[in-house]
mmCIF file of C-alpha atoms in Angstrom:
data_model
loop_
_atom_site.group_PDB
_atom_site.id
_atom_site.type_symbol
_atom_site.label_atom_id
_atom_site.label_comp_id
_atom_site.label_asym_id
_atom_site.label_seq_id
_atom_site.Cartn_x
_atom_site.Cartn_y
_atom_site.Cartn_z
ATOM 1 C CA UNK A 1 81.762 96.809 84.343
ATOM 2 C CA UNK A 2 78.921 97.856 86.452
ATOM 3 C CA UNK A 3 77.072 101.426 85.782
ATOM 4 C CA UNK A 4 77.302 103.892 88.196
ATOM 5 C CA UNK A 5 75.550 103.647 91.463
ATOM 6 C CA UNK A 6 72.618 104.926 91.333
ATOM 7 C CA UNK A 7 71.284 106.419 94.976
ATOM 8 C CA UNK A 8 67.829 106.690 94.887
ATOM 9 C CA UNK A 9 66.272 108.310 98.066
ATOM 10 C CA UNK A 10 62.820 106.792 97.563
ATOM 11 C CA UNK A 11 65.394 103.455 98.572
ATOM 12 C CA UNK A 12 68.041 104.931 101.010
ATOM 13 C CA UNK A 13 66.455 107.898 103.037
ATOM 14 C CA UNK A 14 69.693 109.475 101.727
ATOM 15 C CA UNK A 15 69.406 113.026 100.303
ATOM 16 C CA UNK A 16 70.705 113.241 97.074
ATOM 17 C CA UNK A 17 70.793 117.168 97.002
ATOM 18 C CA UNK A 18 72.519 116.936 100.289
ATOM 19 C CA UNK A 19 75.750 115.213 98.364
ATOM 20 C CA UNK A 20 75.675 111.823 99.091
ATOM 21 C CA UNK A 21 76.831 110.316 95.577
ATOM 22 C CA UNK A 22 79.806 112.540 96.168
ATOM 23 C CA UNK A 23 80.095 111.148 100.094
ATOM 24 C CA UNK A 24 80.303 107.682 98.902
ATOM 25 C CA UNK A 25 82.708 108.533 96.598
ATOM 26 C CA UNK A 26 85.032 109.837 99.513
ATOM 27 C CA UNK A 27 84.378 106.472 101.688
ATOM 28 C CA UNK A 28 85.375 104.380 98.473
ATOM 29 C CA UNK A 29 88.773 106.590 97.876
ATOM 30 C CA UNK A 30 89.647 106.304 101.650
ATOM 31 C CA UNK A 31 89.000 102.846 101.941
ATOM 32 C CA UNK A 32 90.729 101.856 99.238
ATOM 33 C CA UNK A 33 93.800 103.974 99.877
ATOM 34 C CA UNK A 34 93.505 103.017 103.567
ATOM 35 C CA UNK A 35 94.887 99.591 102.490
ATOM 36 C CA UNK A 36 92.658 97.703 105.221
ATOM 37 C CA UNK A 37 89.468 97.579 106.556
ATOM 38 C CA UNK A 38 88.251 100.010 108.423
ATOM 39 C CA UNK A 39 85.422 100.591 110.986
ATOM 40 C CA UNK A 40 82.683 102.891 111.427
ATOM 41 C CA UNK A 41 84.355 105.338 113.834
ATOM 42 C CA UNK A 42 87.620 105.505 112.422
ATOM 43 C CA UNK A 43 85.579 106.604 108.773
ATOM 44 C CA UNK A 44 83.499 108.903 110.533
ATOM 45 C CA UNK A 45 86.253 110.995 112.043
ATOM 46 C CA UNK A 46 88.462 110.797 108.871
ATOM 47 C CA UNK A 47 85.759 112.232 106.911
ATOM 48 C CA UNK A 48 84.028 114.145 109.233
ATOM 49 C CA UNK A 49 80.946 113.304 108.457
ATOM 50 C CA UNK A 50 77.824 112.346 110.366
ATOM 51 C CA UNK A 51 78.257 108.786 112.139
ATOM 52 C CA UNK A 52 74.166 108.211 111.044
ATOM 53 C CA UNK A 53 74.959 109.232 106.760
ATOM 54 C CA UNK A 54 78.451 107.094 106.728
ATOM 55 C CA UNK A 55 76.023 104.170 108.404
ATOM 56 C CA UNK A 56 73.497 104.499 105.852
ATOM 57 C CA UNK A 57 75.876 105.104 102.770
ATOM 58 C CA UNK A 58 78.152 102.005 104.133
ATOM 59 C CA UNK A 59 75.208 99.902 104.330
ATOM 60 C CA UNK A 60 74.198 101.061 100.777
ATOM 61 C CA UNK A 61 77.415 100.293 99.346
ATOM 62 C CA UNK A 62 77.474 96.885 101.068
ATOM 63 C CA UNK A 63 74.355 96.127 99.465
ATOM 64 C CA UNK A 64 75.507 97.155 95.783
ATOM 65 C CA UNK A 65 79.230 95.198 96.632
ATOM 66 C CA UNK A 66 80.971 98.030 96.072
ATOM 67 C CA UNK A 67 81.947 97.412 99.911
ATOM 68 C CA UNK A 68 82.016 94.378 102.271
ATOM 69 C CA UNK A 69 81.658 93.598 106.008
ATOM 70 C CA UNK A 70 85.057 92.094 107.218
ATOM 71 C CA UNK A 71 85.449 89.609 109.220
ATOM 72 C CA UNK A 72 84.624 91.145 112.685
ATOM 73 C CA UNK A 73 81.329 92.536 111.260
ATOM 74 C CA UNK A 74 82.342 95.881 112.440
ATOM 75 C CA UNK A 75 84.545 97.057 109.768
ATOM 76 C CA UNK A 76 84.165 97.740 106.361
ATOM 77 C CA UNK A 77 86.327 96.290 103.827
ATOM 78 C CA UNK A 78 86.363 96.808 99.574
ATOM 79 C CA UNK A 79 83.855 94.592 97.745
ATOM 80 C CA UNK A 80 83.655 92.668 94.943
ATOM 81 C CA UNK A 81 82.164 94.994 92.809
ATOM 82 C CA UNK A 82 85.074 97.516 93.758
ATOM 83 C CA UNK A 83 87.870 95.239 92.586
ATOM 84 C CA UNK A 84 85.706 93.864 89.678
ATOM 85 C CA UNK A 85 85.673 97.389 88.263
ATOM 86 C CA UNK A 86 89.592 98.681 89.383
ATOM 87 C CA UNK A 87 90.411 95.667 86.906
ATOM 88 C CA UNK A 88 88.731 96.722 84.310
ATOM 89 C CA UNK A 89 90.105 99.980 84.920
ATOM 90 C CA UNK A 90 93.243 98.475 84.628
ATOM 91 C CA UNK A 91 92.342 96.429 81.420
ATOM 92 C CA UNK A 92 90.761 99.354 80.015
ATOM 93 C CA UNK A 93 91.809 99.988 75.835
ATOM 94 C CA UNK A 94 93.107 103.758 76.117
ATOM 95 C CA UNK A 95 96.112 102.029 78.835
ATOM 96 C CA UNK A 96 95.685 98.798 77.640
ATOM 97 C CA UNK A 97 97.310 99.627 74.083
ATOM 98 C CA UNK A 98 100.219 101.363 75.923
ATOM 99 C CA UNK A 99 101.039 98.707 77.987
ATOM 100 C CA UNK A 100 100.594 96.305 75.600
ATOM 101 C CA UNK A 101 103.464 98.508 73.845
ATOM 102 C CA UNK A 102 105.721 98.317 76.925
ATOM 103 C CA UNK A 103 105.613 94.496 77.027
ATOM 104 C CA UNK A 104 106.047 93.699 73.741
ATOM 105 C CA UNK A 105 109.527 95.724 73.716
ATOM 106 C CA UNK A 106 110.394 93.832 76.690
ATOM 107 C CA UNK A 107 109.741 90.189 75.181
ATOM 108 C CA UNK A 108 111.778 91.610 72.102
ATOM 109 C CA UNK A 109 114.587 92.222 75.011
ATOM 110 C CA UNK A 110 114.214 88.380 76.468
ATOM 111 C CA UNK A 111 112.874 86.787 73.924
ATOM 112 C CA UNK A 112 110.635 85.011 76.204
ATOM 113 C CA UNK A 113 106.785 85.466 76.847
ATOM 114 C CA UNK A 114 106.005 88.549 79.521
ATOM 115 C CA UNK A 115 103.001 89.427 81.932
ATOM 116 C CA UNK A 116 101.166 91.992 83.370
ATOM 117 C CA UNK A 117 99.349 90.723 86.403
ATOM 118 C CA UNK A 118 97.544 91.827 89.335
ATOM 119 C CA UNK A 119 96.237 90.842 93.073
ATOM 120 C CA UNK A 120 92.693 89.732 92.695
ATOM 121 C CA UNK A 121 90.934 88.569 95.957
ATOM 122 C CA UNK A 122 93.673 84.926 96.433
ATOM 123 C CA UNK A 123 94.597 84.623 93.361
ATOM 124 C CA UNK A 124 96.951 86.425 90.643
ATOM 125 C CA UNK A 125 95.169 87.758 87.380
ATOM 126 C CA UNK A 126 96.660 88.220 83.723
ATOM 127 C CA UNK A 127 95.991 91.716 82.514
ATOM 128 C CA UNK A 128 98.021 91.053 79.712
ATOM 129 C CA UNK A 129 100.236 89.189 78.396
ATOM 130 C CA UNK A 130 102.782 89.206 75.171
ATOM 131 C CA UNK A 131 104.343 85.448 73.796
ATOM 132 C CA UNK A 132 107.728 85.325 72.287
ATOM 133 C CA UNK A 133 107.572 82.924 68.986
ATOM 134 C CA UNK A 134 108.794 79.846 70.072
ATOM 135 C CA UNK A 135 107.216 76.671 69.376
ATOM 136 C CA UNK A 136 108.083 75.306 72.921
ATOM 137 C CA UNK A 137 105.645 77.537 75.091
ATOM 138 C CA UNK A 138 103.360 77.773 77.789
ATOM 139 C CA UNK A 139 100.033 79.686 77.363
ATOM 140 C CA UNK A 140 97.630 81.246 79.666
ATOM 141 C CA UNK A 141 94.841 83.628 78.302
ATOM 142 C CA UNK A 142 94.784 87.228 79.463
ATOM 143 C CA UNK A 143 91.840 86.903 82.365
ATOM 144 C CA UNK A 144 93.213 83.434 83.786
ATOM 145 C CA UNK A 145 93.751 83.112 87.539
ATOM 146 C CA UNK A 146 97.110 81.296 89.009
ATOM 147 C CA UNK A 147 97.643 81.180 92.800
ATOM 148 C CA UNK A 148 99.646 83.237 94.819
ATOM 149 C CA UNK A 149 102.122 80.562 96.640
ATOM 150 C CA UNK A 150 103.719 79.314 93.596
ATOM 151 C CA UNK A 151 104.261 81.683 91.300
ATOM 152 C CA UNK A 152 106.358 84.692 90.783
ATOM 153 C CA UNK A 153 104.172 86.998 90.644
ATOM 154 C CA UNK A 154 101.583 85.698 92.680
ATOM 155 C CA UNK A 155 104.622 85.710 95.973
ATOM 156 C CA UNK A 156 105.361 89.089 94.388
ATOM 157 C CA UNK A 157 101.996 90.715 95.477
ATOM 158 C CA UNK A 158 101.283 88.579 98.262
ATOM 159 C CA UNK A 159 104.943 89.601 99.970
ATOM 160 C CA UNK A 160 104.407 93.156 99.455
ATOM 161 C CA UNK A 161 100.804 93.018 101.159
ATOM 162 C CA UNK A 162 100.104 95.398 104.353
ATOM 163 C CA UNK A 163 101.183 92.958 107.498
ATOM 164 C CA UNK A 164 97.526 93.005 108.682
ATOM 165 C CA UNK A 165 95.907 92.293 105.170
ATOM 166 C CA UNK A 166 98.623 89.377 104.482
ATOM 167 C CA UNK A 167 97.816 88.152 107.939
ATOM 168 C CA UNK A 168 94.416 87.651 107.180
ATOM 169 C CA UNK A 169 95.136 85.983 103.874
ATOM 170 C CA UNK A 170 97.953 83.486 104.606
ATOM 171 C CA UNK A 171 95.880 81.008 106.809
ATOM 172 C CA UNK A 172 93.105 80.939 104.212
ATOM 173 C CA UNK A 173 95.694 80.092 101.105
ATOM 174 C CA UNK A 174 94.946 76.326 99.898
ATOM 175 C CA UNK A 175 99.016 75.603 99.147
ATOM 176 C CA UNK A 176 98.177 72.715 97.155
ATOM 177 C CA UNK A 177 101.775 71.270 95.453
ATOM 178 C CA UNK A 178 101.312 72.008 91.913
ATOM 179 C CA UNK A 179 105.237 69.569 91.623
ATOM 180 C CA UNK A 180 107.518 68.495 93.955
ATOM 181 C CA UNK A 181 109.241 72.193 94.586
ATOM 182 C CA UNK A 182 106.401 73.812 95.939
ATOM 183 C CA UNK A 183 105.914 75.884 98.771
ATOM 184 C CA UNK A 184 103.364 74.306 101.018
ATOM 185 C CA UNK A 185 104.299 74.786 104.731
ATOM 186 C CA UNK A 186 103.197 78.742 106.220
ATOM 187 C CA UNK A 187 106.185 79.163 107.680
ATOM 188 C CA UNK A 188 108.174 78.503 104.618
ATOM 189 C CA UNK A 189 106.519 80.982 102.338
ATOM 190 C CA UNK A 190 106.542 83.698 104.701
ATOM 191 C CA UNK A 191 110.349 83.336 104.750
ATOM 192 C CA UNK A 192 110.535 83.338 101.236
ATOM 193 C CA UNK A 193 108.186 86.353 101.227
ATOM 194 C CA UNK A 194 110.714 88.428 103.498
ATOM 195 C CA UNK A 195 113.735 87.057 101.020
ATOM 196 C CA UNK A 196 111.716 88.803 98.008
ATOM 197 C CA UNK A 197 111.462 92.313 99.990
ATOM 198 C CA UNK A 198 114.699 92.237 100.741
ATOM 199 C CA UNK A 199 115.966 91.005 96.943
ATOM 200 C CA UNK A 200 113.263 93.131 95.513
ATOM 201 C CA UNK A 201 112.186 90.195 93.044
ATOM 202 C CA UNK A 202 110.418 87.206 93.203
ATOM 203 C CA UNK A 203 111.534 83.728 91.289
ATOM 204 C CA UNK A 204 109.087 80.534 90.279
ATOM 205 C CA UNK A 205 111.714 77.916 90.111
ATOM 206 C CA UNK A 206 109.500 75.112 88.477
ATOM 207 C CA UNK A 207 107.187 75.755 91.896
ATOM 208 C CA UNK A 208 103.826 75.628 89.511
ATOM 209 C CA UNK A 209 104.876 73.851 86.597
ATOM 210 C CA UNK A 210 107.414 71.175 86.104
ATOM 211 C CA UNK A 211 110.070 72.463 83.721
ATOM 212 C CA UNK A 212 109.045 76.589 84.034
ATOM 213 C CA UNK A 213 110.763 79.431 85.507
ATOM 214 C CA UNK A 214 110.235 82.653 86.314
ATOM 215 C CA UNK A 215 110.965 85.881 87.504
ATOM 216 C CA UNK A 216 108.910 88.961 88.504
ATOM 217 C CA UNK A 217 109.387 92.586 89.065
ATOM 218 C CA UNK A 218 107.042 95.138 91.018
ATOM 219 C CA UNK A 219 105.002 97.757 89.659
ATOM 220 C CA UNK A 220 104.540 100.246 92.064
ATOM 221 C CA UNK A 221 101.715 103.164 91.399
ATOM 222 C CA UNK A 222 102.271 107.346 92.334
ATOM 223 C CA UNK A 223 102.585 106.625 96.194
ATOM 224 C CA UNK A 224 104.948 103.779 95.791
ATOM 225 C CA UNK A 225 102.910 100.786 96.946
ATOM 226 C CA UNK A 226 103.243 97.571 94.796
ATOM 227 C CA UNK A 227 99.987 97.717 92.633
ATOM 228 C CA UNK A 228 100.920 94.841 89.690
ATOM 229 C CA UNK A 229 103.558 93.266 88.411
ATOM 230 C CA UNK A 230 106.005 92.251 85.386
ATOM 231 C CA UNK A 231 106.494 88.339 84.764
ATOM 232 C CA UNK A 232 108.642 86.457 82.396
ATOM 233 C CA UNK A 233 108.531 82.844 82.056
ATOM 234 C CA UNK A 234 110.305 80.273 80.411
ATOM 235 C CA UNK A 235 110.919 76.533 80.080
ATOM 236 C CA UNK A 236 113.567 75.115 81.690
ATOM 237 C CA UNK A 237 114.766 73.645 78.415
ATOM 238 C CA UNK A 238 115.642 77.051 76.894
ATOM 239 C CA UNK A 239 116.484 79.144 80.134
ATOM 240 C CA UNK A 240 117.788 78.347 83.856
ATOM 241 C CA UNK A 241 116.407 80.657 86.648
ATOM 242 C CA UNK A 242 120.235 82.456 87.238
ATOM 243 C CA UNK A 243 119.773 83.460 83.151
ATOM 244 C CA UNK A 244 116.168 84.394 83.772
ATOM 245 C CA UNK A 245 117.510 86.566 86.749
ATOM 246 C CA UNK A 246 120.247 88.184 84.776
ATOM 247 C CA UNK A 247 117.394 89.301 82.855
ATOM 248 C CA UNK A 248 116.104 91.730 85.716
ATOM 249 C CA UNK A 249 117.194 94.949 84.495
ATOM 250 C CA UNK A 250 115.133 94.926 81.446
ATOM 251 C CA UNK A 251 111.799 93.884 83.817
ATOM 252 C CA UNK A 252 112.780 96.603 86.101
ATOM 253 C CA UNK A 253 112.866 99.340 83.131
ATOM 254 C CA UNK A 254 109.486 97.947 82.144
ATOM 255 C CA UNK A 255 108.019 98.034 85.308
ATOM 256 C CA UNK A 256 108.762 101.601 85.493
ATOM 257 C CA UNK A 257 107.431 102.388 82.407
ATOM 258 C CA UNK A 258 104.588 100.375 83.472
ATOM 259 C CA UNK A 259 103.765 102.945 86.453
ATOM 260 C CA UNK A 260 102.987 105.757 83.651
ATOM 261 C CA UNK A 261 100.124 103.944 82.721
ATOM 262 C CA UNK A 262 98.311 102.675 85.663
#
């Protein structure tokens, strides 16, 4: 994880004593929380600060990568620095332990392997992960990436985006068919995305590997939005999808547990 930012005024022509550690701060909470990018103005007036210090603390942040220029070049979106260190917030040991805990009751429960995963930039991130003791099984190291339009989680996340952010995404996704079931036409996945608000789940029915399902669950943090998710997976030799759905109820208990400890 990187330190913390250091804002030296010899650098920035920022004064320090005049708070502006404690101003970045604010632009990186209501950026983030702001779920989109946002431009100078519309930070300006929500912070009420002066248009000249959010300029030079912006441009500060976007050199550090704690913030990004969008695509317009006129809005300010979270970097990669921002979203390398909210995952290892996420991964940190003190919560990591507990929700280490919470999944390993839940693969007791299935008696299949479970994940913890999050959004990270196009792709879907393992933040942990417990395997049930089978010798048949697939495994992916906590860390590893899978794409968004063919798995469970990664559909998950990507249909409970904000309509603008999602927008922005979906043209860029490389839909590459990982087997013959995958989702590789727009229009297709954006139906199934509306299915999975509606159903509340999302399903992986051998969409990234041949002979796996799976089934995943939303994590939602203290204002409700979907921040992670809950995964099970299994091969098709031990489990159909309509058993792996009949599972739900014990995700869905473990997903709220899960929101104690983001």
């Amino acid at each position: 994880m990187n330190s913390v930012p250091n804002f030296e005024a010899e650098d920035t022509n920022i004064e320090i004593s005049g708070g502006a550690p404690a101003r970045a701060l604010r632009i990186l909470d209501l950026i983030s929380a702001h779920g989109r990018a946002m431009t100078l103005a519309e930070i300006t007036d929500t912070l009420s600060l002066p248009k000249g210090t959010v300029h030079r603390l912006c441009s500060l942040l976007v050199s550090m990568g704690y913030l990004a220029r969008d695509v317009d070049d006129r809005s300010y979106a979270i970097g990669k620095a921002m979203r390398r260190m909210a995952l290892n917030t996420l991964k940190h040991r003190s919560v990591q332990s507990l929700r280490h805990h919470i999944l390993t009751e839940l693969v007791k429960q299935v008696s299949e392997t479970c994940n913890f995963n999050a959004l990270d930039g196009t792709q879907v991130v393992y933040l942990d992960r417990v395997e049930a003791q089978w010798p048949l099984r697939l495994i992916f190291d906590v860390g590893s990436h899978v794409p968004l339009h063919c798995t469970a989680s990664g559909k998950l996340l990507l249909a409970h985006m904000r309509a603008d952010e999602s927008s922005r995404i979906l043209p860029y996704l490389r839909m590459d068919a990982r087997t013959p079931s995958t989702i590789t036409c727009l229009m297709d996945l954006e139906r199934e995305c509306r299915d999975i608000r509606e159903k509340g789940y999302s399903t992986d029915h051998e969409e990234f590997i041949a002979g796996m399902v799976a089934v995943a669950v939303p994590v939602r943090d203290s204002r409700g939005d979907v921040a992670a998710a809950v995964a099970m997976h299994a091969p098709t030799a031990r489990m159909s999808l309509d058993e792996a759905i009949e599972l739900l109820p014990y995700l869905n208990k473990a997903a709220r547990d899960m929101q104690g400890v983001l």
